[in-house]
């Protein structure tokens, strides 16, 4: 069974703990896009693990963990993450890195910083990990690939061309020689992990293994289908799993969407259900809504069924996994946005073409809160009736069933529903 797991919102839906849970049954976990902009948190017996590049499956002994060709990899960050894992006695013998993944260079971060400053009030609010400029180089066909780190001549030539290009547009104080030395050293350290991961995944598929494709960020941050230009630079939707790993779409058996019981967003951009007042603060504090990569507070708001239905459509979702329901435990009333009002009209479908997001007003349906602590429950039948109603409402307006519910950060607390 080959399963893709994606976020249905603007990232931070709790995908990591879901992937960690599903990885119990997986032979391989594969990342297919993004880079160290992702911050995937898993809590095991009170100990917190934050993954940026290494797939969450690494916590499961024997599970192959594959970093696919669709990522942009900062080798320094990857090595640091690997060192931290080793210091926690996590073995890396099942880690594989695609020779075709692109490399984040030190000047990519600098360029991103300058670009953001230039944008002024149209800033995107990026994670400053060099992700955008690394994907720019990839698309412009002058990028450096992980495999290039293993060949001094090729790396030197590509680096020369790449740096000269950027130095034409920006004043950059980087020494080509120093970078070459450092990145060859990275290559030496990563050599034993570097391989043709597309071939590896194909072999696993042929052997009938279970593969889990771990999405990063979320549907609304997708470069093509998100709230452009306030998006990341990769294909975060399920289709990205094929491009970012080198397998055909017919090998994907199911697509699961992870949805938080409310909505959050880090960085700038449209967010119709954002709550600016007291309830927004409650969600932020109870949900510990601070970025795992940047520490930035996340903007919080109600669940938005317009974007949920959109995510179901563009990802071809089969089922949902709902996370962080317990964060809503203390609220008297809970709202779900079912449509937007825009220039006097009711908009039910995601307004993809729209530039006037600021003018979209959410249309809410209000439900009674359950006002009971659900964070330690372990069966659906024990959920308060009103919480069950909330779940049923999400299924009805999303049009697909909820398969699992996760109630607190511990990996054991995932409840099977459908
Ligand atoms: P970038 O990916 O660093 O270029 O950032 C582009 C946008 O995506 C910004 O709004 C970021 O806050 C957002 N973003 C990138 N990665 C994540 C993530 O893992 N979770 C949530 N938001 C993210």
Short mmCIF file of C-alpha atoms and ligand atoms in Angstrom, two decimals:
data_model
loop_
_atom_site.label_atom_id
_atom_site.label_comp_id
_atom_site.label_asym_id
_atom_site.label_seq_id
_atom_site.Cartn_x
_atom_site.Cartn_y
_atom_site.Cartn_z
CA UNK A 1 0.00 0.00 0.00
CA UNK A 2 1.45 3.36 -1.05
CA UNK A 3 -0.01 6.28 0.85
CA UNK A 4 0.53 9.99 0.45
CA UNK A 5 -0.04 12.18 3.51
CA UNK A 6 -0.53 15.89 2.92
CA UNK A 7 -1.63 18.91 4.93
CA UNK A 8 -4.96 20.42 3.91
CA UNK A 9 -4.30 23.91 5.26
CA UNK A 10 -1.28 26.25 5.42
CA UNK A 11 1.03 23.68 7.04
CA UNK A 12 1.50 22.79 10.71
CA UNK A 13 -1.52 20.50 10.69
CA UNK A 14 0.31 17.89 12.78
CA UNK A 15 1.43 15.76 9.85
CA UNK A 16 4.57 14.57 11.62
CA UNK A 17 2.80 12.77 14.44
CA UNK A 18 0.41 11.24 11.96
CA UNK A 19 3.29 10.04 9.78
CA UNK A 20 5.09 8.75 12.85
CA UNK A 21 1.94 6.81 13.76
CA UNK A 22 1.34 5.44 10.26
CA UNK A 23 5.05 4.60 9.93
CA UNK A 24 4.49 1.67 12.31
CA UNK A 25 3.06 -0.16 9.30
CA UNK A 26 5.40 1.33 6.68
CA UNK A 27 8.54 -0.16 5.19
CA UNK A 28 9.66 3.23 3.92
CA UNK A 29 8.86 6.88 4.58
CA UNK A 30 9.71 9.32 1.80
CA UNK A 31 9.92 13.13 1.79
CA UNK A 32 9.16 14.55 -1.66
CA UNK A 33 9.35 18.35 -1.55
CA UNK A 34 10.45 21.39 0.43
CA UNK A 35 13.50 21.45 2.60
CA UNK A 36 14.45 22.61 6.05
CA UNK A 37 11.60 25.14 6.00
CA UNK A 38 9.59 22.21 7.38
CA UNK A 39 9.56 21.63 11.12
CA UNK A 40 8.00 18.26 11.87
CA UNK A 41 7.54 17.59 15.58
CA UNK A 42 7.08 14.16 17.14
CA UNK A 43 6.85 13.57 20.90
CA UNK A 44 7.91 10.16 22.18
CA UNK A 45 7.60 9.48 25.92
CA UNK A 46 7.78 13.21 26.59
CA UNK A 47 10.88 13.65 24.43
CA UNK A 48 10.49 16.06 21.52
CA UNK A 49 12.04 15.38 18.10
CA UNK A 50 11.96 18.12 15.47
CA UNK A 51 12.66 17.01 11.91
CA UNK A 52 13.48 19.43 9.11
CA UNK A 53 14.83 17.17 6.37
CA UNK A 54 14.96 13.62 7.71
CA UNK A 55 11.63 11.77 7.29
CA UNK A 56 9.80 11.17 10.59
CA UNK A 57 9.93 7.40 10.02
CA UNK A 58 13.54 7.39 11.25
CA UNK A 59 12.23 6.78 14.78
CA UNK A 60 11.07 3.33 13.66
CA UNK A 61 13.82 0.78 13.55
CA UNK A 62 14.09 -0.86 10.13
CA UNK A 63 11.96 1.68 8.25
CA UNK A 64 13.79 3.06 5.23
CA UNK A 65 13.82 6.86 5.25
CA UNK A 66 14.25 8.47 1.88
CA UNK A 67 14.91 12.09 0.98
CA UNK A 68 13.59 12.34 -2.57
CA UNK A 69 14.74 14.31 -5.60
CA UNK A 70 12.05 16.96 -5.11
CA UNK A 71 13.70 18.48 -2.06
CA UNK A 72 16.17 21.31 -1.78
CA UNK A 73 18.69 20.17 0.81
CA UNK A 74 20.99 22.30 2.91
CA UNK A 75 23.74 19.73 3.54
CA UNK A 76 25.03 21.56 6.63
CA UNK A 77 21.56 21.44 8.20
CA UNK A 78 21.06 17.83 7.22
CA UNK A 79 24.34 16.80 8.81
CA UNK A 80 23.45 18.73 11.96
CA UNK A 81 20.07 16.99 12.14
CA UNK A 82 21.74 13.63 11.62
CA UNK A 83 24.21 14.37 14.40
CA UNK A 84 21.41 15.30 16.80
CA UNK A 85 19.58 12.06 15.98
CA UNK A 86 22.73 10.01 16.50
CA UNK A 87 23.28 11.73 19.85
CA UNK A 88 19.83 10.41 20.78
CA UNK A 89 20.88 6.91 19.73
CA UNK A 90 18.74 6.91 16.57
CA UNK A 91 20.38 4.83 13.87
CA UNK A 92 20.82 6.34 10.41
CA UNK A 93 21.61 3.14 8.60
CA UNK A 94 18.27 3.29 6.77
CA UNK A 95 18.65 6.86 5.57
CA UNK A 96 18.91 7.51 1.81
CA UNK A 97 19.45 10.79 0.03
CA UNK A 98 18.60 11.36 -3.63
CA UNK A 99 21.54 12.32 -5.82
CA UNK A 100 19.00 14.38 -7.79
CA UNK A 101 17.84 16.60 -4.91
CA UNK A 102 19.02 20.18 -5.26
CA UNK A 103 21.44 21.86 -2.90
CA UNK A 104 20.77 24.98 -0.86
CA UNK A 105 23.88 27.13 -1.05
CA UNK A 106 24.89 29.69 1.59
CA UNK A 107 24.15 32.59 -0.75
CA UNK A 108 20.55 31.37 -1.24
CA UNK A 109 19.70 32.47 2.29
CA UNK A 110 21.30 35.85 1.73
CA UNK A 111 19.41 36.34 -1.53
CA UNK A 112 16.14 35.40 0.16
CA UNK A 113 16.76 37.95 2.90
CA UNK A 114 17.44 40.69 0.33
CA UNK A 115 14.37 39.70 -1.75
CA UNK A 116 12.13 39.81 1.30
CA UNK A 117 13.45 43.24 2.28
CA UNK A 118 12.88 44.48 -1.25
CA UNK A 119 9.25 43.40 -1.19
CA UNK A 120 8.47 45.81 1.64
CA UNK A 121 4.83 45.46 2.62
CA UNK A 122 4.35 42.62 0.10
CA UNK A 123 6.78 40.45 2.10
CA UNK A 124 5.96 36.73 2.06
CA UNK A 125 7.25 36.04 5.55
CA UNK A 126 9.46 33.14 4.48
CA UNK A 127 11.35 30.85 6.84
CA UNK A 128 14.72 32.27 5.63
CA UNK A 129 16.13 28.83 4.83
CA UNK A 130 17.08 29.68 1.25
CA UNK A 131 14.25 27.52 -0.12
CA UNK A 132 12.86 29.95 -2.73
CA UNK A 133 16.22 30.88 -4.35
CA UNK A 134 17.32 27.21 -4.40
CA UNK A 135 14.16 26.31 -6.35
CA UNK A 136 14.74 29.34 -8.60
CA UNK A 137 18.16 27.91 -9.51
CA UNK A 138 16.64 24.50 -10.11
CA UNK A 139 13.97 25.86 -12.43
CA UNK A 140 16.44 28.13 -14.20
CA UNK A 141 18.55 25.01 -14.92
CA UNK A 142 21.67 26.21 -13.18
CA UNK A 143 21.10 24.42 -9.85
CA UNK A 144 23.61 22.24 -8.06
CA UNK A 145 22.48 18.71 -7.27
CA UNK A 146 23.45 16.53 -4.33
CA UNK A 147 25.29 14.18 -6.71
CA UNK A 148 27.48 17.11 -7.81
CA UNK A 149 28.94 17.29 -4.30
CA UNK A 150 30.80 14.06 -5.08
CA UNK A 151 32.72 15.43 -8.05
CA UNK A 152 35.18 18.26 -7.53
CA UNK A 153 35.41 19.36 -11.19
CA UNK A 154 31.68 19.42 -11.78
CA UNK A 155 30.95 21.15 -8.49
CA UNK A 156 33.66 23.78 -9.12
CA UNK A 157 32.29 24.52 -12.58
CA UNK A 158 28.66 24.72 -11.52
CA UNK A 159 29.45 26.80 -8.47
CA UNK A 160 31.45 29.27 -10.55
CA UNK A 161 28.56 29.74 -12.96
CA UNK A 162 25.93 29.88 -10.25
CA UNK A 163 27.71 32.36 -8.01
CA UNK A 164 28.71 34.57 -10.95
CA UNK A 165 25.07 34.74 -11.96
CA UNK A 166 23.89 35.88 -8.54
CA UNK A 167 26.82 38.26 -8.07
CA UNK A 168 25.59 40.05 -11.18
CA UNK A 169 22.37 40.96 -9.41
CA UNK A 170 23.42 41.18 -5.78
CA UNK A 171 26.47 42.33 -3.92
CA UNK A 172 27.50 39.06 -2.35
CA UNK A 173 30.49 38.61 -0.16
CA UNK A 174 31.06 34.86 -0.61
CA UNK A 175 34.31 33.15 -1.45
CA UNK A 176 33.92 30.55 -4.18
CA UNK A 177 36.95 28.71 -2.85
CA UNK A 178 35.61 28.46 0.71
CA UNK A 179 32.22 27.25 -0.48
CA UNK A 180 33.82 24.66 -2.74
CA UNK A 181 35.93 23.33 0.11
CA UNK A 182 33.01 23.21 2.51
CA UNK A 183 30.56 21.59 0.09
CA UNK A 184 33.08 18.95 -1.00
CA UNK A 185 33.46 18.13 2.66
CA UNK A 186 29.67 17.84 2.95
CA UNK A 187 29.75 15.50 -0.04
CA UNK A 188 32.38 13.34 1.64
CA UNK A 189 30.27 13.08 4.78
CA UNK A 190 27.04 12.33 2.92
CA UNK A 191 28.49 10.01 0.28
CA UNK A 192 27.32 6.78 1.85
CA UNK A 193 23.70 7.97 2.00
CA UNK A 194 23.53 9.27 -1.59
CA UNK A 195 21.82 7.05 -4.13
CA UNK A 196 19.27 6.82 -6.96
CA UNK A 197 16.20 6.97 -4.72
CA UNK A 198 13.71 6.65 -7.60
CA UNK A 199 15.17 3.22 -8.38
CA UNK A 200 15.18 2.30 -4.70
CA UNK A 201 11.49 3.24 -4.35
CA UNK A 202 10.60 1.30 -7.50
CA UNK A 203 12.28 -1.79 -6.13
CA UNK A 204 10.37 -1.43 -2.88
CA UNK A 205 7.12 -1.08 -4.84
CA UNK A 206 7.97 -4.21 -6.83
CA UNK A 207 8.53 -6.09 -3.59
CA UNK A 208 5.05 -5.02 -2.45
CA UNK A 209 6.32 -2.92 0.46
CA UNK A 210 4.26 -0.26 2.21
CA UNK A 211 5.47 3.22 1.37
CA UNK A 212 4.42 6.41 3.05
CA UNK A 213 4.99 9.70 1.25
CA UNK A 214 5.34 12.47 3.81
CA UNK A 215 4.18 15.88 2.59
CA UNK A 216 5.58 19.06 4.08
CA UNK A 217 3.89 22.47 4.38
CA UNK A 218 0.26 22.30 3.20
CA UNK A 219 -2.11 22.50 0.24
CA UNK A 220 -2.61 26.26 0.44
CA UNK A 221 1.16 26.79 0.33
CA UNK A 222 1.48 24.92 -2.98
CA UNK A 223 3.32 26.88 -5.69
CA UNK A 224 0.56 26.25 -8.25
CA UNK A 225 -2.56 25.70 -6.21
CA UNK A 226 -1.96 27.77 -3.08
CA UNK A 227 -2.64 31.37 -2.15
CA UNK A 228 0.00 32.64 -4.59
CA UNK A 229 2.28 34.56 -4.14
CA UNK A 230 2.03 33.81 -0.41
CA UNK A 231 3.16 30.22 -0.86
CA UNK A 232 6.30 28.14 -0.69
CA UNK A 233 8.23 27.23 -3.86
CA UNK A 234 7.37 23.54 -4.20
CA UNK A 235 4.45 21.25 -5.06
CA UNK A 236 3.00 20.47 -1.67
CA UNK A 237 -0.10 18.70 -2.98
CA UNK A 238 -0.32 14.93 -3.40
CA UNK A 239 0.74 15.01 -7.06
CA UNK A 240 4.10 16.36 -5.86
CA UNK A 241 4.81 12.91 -4.42
CA UNK A 242 5.26 11.53 -7.94
CA UNK A 243 7.42 14.35 -9.26
CA UNK A 244 9.47 14.58 -6.11
CA UNK A 245 10.34 10.90 -6.02
CA UNK A 246 10.23 9.64 -9.60
CA UNK A 247 7.30 7.25 -9.44
CA UNK A 248 4.19 7.19 -11.62
CA UNK A 249 0.75 8.24 -10.30
CA UNK A 250 -0.70 4.75 -10.69
CA UNK A 251 1.45 3.52 -7.84
CA UNK A 252 -0.32 5.75 -5.36
CA UNK A 253 -3.05 3.76 -3.62
CA UNK A 254 -4.47 6.36 -1.27
CA UNK A 255 -4.16 9.98 -0.25
CA UNK A 256 -4.79 11.10 3.32
CA UNK A 257 -5.27 14.72 4.33
CA UNK A 258 -4.27 15.99 7.74
CA UNK A 259 -6.53 18.76 9.02
CA UNK A 260 -6.20 20.66 12.25
CA UNK A 261 -9.52 21.16 14.11
CA UNK A 262 -8.99 24.90 13.60
CA UNK A 263 -6.70 26.78 11.21
CA UNK A 264 -3.26 28.35 11.55
CA UNK A 265 -0.91 30.15 9.25
CA UNK A 266 2.67 31.43 9.66
CA UNK A 267 3.89 34.27 7.53
CA UNK A 268 1.86 36.67 5.45
CA UNK A 269 -1.05 36.15 3.11
CA UNK A 270 -4.82 35.71 3.04
CA UNK A 271 -6.50 33.97 5.94
CA UNK A 272 -10.25 34.69 5.93
CA UNK A 273 -11.09 32.90 9.20
CA UNK A 274 -8.27 34.48 11.23
CA UNK A 275 -9.36 35.48 14.73
CA UNK A 276 -7.64 38.59 16.00
CA UNK A 277 -9.23 38.67 19.50
CA UNK A 278 -9.24 36.64 22.70
CA UNK A 279 -10.22 33.29 21.12
CA UNK A 280 -7.28 33.56 18.72
CA UNK A 281 -5.01 33.91 21.76
CA UNK A 282 -6.62 30.90 23.44
CA UNK A 283 -5.99 28.76 20.36
CA UNK A 284 -2.40 30.00 20.14
CA UNK A 285 -1.62 29.23 23.77
CA UNK A 286 -3.56 25.98 24.16
CA UNK A 287 -2.36 24.73 20.77
CA UNK A 288 1.24 25.94 21.40
CA UNK A 289 1.09 27.57 18.01
CA UNK A 290 4.67 28.68 17.53
CA UNK A 291 6.69 27.69 14.45
CA UNK A 292 8.94 24.63 14.94
CA UNK A 293 11.48 26.06 12.47
CA UNK A 294 11.41 29.79 13.18
CA UNK A 295 9.65 30.06 16.57
CA UNK A 296 7.29 32.63 15.06
CA UNK A 297 3.79 32.79 16.58
CA UNK A 298 1.23 31.31 14.20
CA UNK A 299 -1.89 33.22 13.24
CA UNK A 300 -4.96 31.30 14.43
CA UNK A 301 -8.53 31.04 13.21
CA UNK A 302 -11.61 28.84 12.80
CA UNK A 303 -11.79 25.79 10.58
CA UNK A 304 -12.42 26.81 6.98
CA UNK A 305 -14.53 24.36 5.01
CA UNK A 306 -14.00 26.29 1.76
CA UNK A 307 -10.31 25.41 1.82
CA UNK A 308 -11.02 21.93 3.16
CA UNK A 309 -13.26 21.13 0.18
CA UNK A 310 -10.61 22.60 -2.10
CA UNK A 311 -7.93 20.39 -0.51
CA UNK A 312 -10.15 17.34 -0.97
CA UNK A 313 -10.45 18.24 -4.65
CA UNK A 314 -6.88 19.16 -5.62
CA UNK A 315 -5.29 16.32 -3.67
CA UNK A 316 -7.94 13.72 -4.49
CA UNK A 317 -8.20 12.95 -0.78
CA UNK A 318 -9.67 9.64 0.31
CA UNK A 319 -9.93 10.34 4.01
CA UNK A 320 -9.03 12.86 6.67
CA UNK A 321 -7.04 12.72 9.85
CA UNK A 322 -8.16 15.37 12.30
CA UNK A 323 -5.64 16.72 14.80
CA UNK A 324 -5.69 18.91 17.91
CA UNK A 325 -9.40 18.66 18.61
CA UNK A 326 -8.63 18.96 22.34
CA UNK A 327 -7.38 22.54 21.83
CA UNK A 328 -11.06 23.52 21.40
CA UNK A 329 -12.10 21.88 24.70
CA UNK A 330 -12.62 25.10 26.66
CA UNK A 331 -14.61 27.09 24.10
CA UNK A 332 -18.32 27.93 24.59
CA UNK A 333 -19.03 28.18 20.88
CA UNK A 334 -17.16 26.82 17.88
CA UNK A 335 -17.46 28.20 14.39
CA UNK A 336 -16.91 26.61 10.98
CA UNK A 337 -16.64 28.77 7.89
CA UNK A 338 -18.85 27.22 5.21
CA UNK A 339 -18.56 29.90 2.50
CA UNK A 340 -17.23 33.42 1.88
CA UNK A 341 -19.17 36.56 1.15
CA UNK A 342 -17.50 38.51 -1.62
CA UNK A 343 -18.97 41.69 -3.10
CA UNK A 344 -22.46 40.64 -1.96
CA UNK A 345 -22.14 37.13 -3.46
CA UNK A 346 -21.79 33.83 -1.60
CA UNK A 347 -18.66 31.96 -2.71
CA UNK A 348 -18.57 28.24 -1.87
CA UNK A 349 -15.61 27.18 -3.98
CA UNK A 350 -12.08 28.28 -3.23
CA UNK A 351 -11.72 31.60 -5.09
CA UNK A 352 -8.59 30.60 -6.94
CA UNK A 353 -8.67 33.48 -9.40
CA UNK A 354 -9.32 36.08 -6.78
CA UNK A 355 -7.02 38.97 -5.97
CA UNK A 356 -9.40 40.59 -3.50
CA UNK A 357 -8.93 38.13 -0.66
CA UNK A 358 -9.03 40.91 1.90
CA UNK A 359 -12.65 41.52 0.96
CA UNK A 360 -13.73 37.92 1.53
CA UNK A 361 -15.85 37.68 4.65
CA UNK A 362 -16.32 34.22 6.17
CA UNK A 363 -19.87 32.88 6.50
CA UNK A 364 -19.99 30.89 9.72
CA UNK A 365 -22.06 28.10 11.12
CA UNK A 366 -21.90 28.11 14.90
CA UNK A 367 -21.91 25.02 17.08
CA UNK A 368 -22.04 24.54 20.85
CA UNK A 369 -18.68 23.71 22.47
CA UNK A 370 -18.38 20.49 24.51
CA UNK A 371 -16.47 22.07 27.43
CA UNK A 372 -14.89 18.82 28.58
CA UNK A 373 -11.31 17.67 28.63
CA UNK A 374 -10.81 15.27 25.71
CA UNK A 375 -7.02 15.17 25.68
CA UNK A 376 -6.69 11.78 27.40
CA UNK A 377 -9.52 9.94 25.67
CA UNK A 378 -8.68 6.83 23.74
CA UNK A 379 -11.94 5.82 22.03
CA UNK A 380 -14.35 7.62 19.76
CA UNK A 381 -17.34 6.52 21.84
CA UNK A 382 -15.94 8.41 24.86
CA UNK A 383 -15.90 11.73 23.02
CA UNK A 384 -18.52 14.22 24.26
CA UNK A 385 -21.59 14.17 22.06
CA UNK A 386 -21.00 17.74 20.86
CA UNK A 387 -17.44 16.89 19.86
CA UNK A 388 -18.79 13.96 17.85
CA UNK A 389 -21.22 16.36 16.19
CA UNK A 390 -18.31 18.64 15.27
CA UNK A 391 -16.53 15.71 13.62
CA UNK A 392 -19.67 14.68 11.75
CA UNK A 393 -20.12 18.25 10.53
CA UNK A 394 -16.55 18.31 9.18
CA UNK A 395 -17.16 15.04 7.36
CA UNK A 396 -20.42 16.31 5.91
CA UNK A 397 -19.00 19.56 4.59
CA UNK A 398 -15.67 18.05 3.52
CA UNK A 399 -17.49 15.19 1.79
CA UNK A 400 -15.07 12.50 3.03
CA UNK A 401 -14.73 10.47 6.24
CA UNK A 402 -12.36 11.12 9.11
CA UNK A 403 -10.25 8.00 9.64
CA UNK A 404 -8.25 9.02 12.68
CA UNK A 405 -8.40 11.64 15.36
CA UNK A 406 -5.37 12.78 17.32
CA UNK A 407 -5.90 14.39 20.67
CA UNK A 408 -2.55 15.25 22.20
CA UNK A 409 1.06 15.35 21.09
CA UNK A 410 2.00 11.89 22.39
CA UNK A 411 2.36 9.34 19.59
CA UNK A 412 0.09 6.84 21.32
CA UNK A 413 -2.97 9.07 21.32
CA UNK A 414 -4.45 8.49 17.91
CA UNK A 415 -8.03 7.20 17.77
CA UNK A 416 -9.40 5.20 14.86
CA UNK A 417 -12.78 6.48 13.72
CA UNK A 418 -13.86 5.17 10.34
P1 LIG B 1 9.46 29.44 2.47
O1 LIG B 1 9.00 28.05 2.26
O2 LIG B 1 10.51 29.57 3.54
O3 LIG B 1 9.86 30.10 1.18
O4 LIG B 1 8.21 30.30 3.01
C1 LIG B 1 7.08 30.58 2.21
C2 LIG B 1 5.81 30.56 3.05
O5 LIG B 1 5.55 29.22 3.47
C3 LIG B 1 5.88 31.40 4.33
O6 LIG B 1 4.59 31.93 4.61
C4 LIG B 1 6.23 30.38 5.40
O7 LIG B 1 5.80 30.77 6.69
C5 LIG B 1 5.45 29.18 4.89
N1 LIG B 1 6.01 27.90 5.33
C6 LIG B 1 7.11 27.28 4.84
N2 LIG B 1 7.31 26.12 5.47
C7 LIG B 1 6.32 25.98 6.35
C8 LIG B 1 5.96 24.95 7.27
O8 LIG B 1 6.61 23.90 7.39
N3 LIG B 1 4.84 25.18 8.02
C9 LIG B 1 4.08 26.30 7.86
N4 LIG B 1 4.38 27.27 7.02
C10 LIG B 1 5.48 27.12 6.27
#
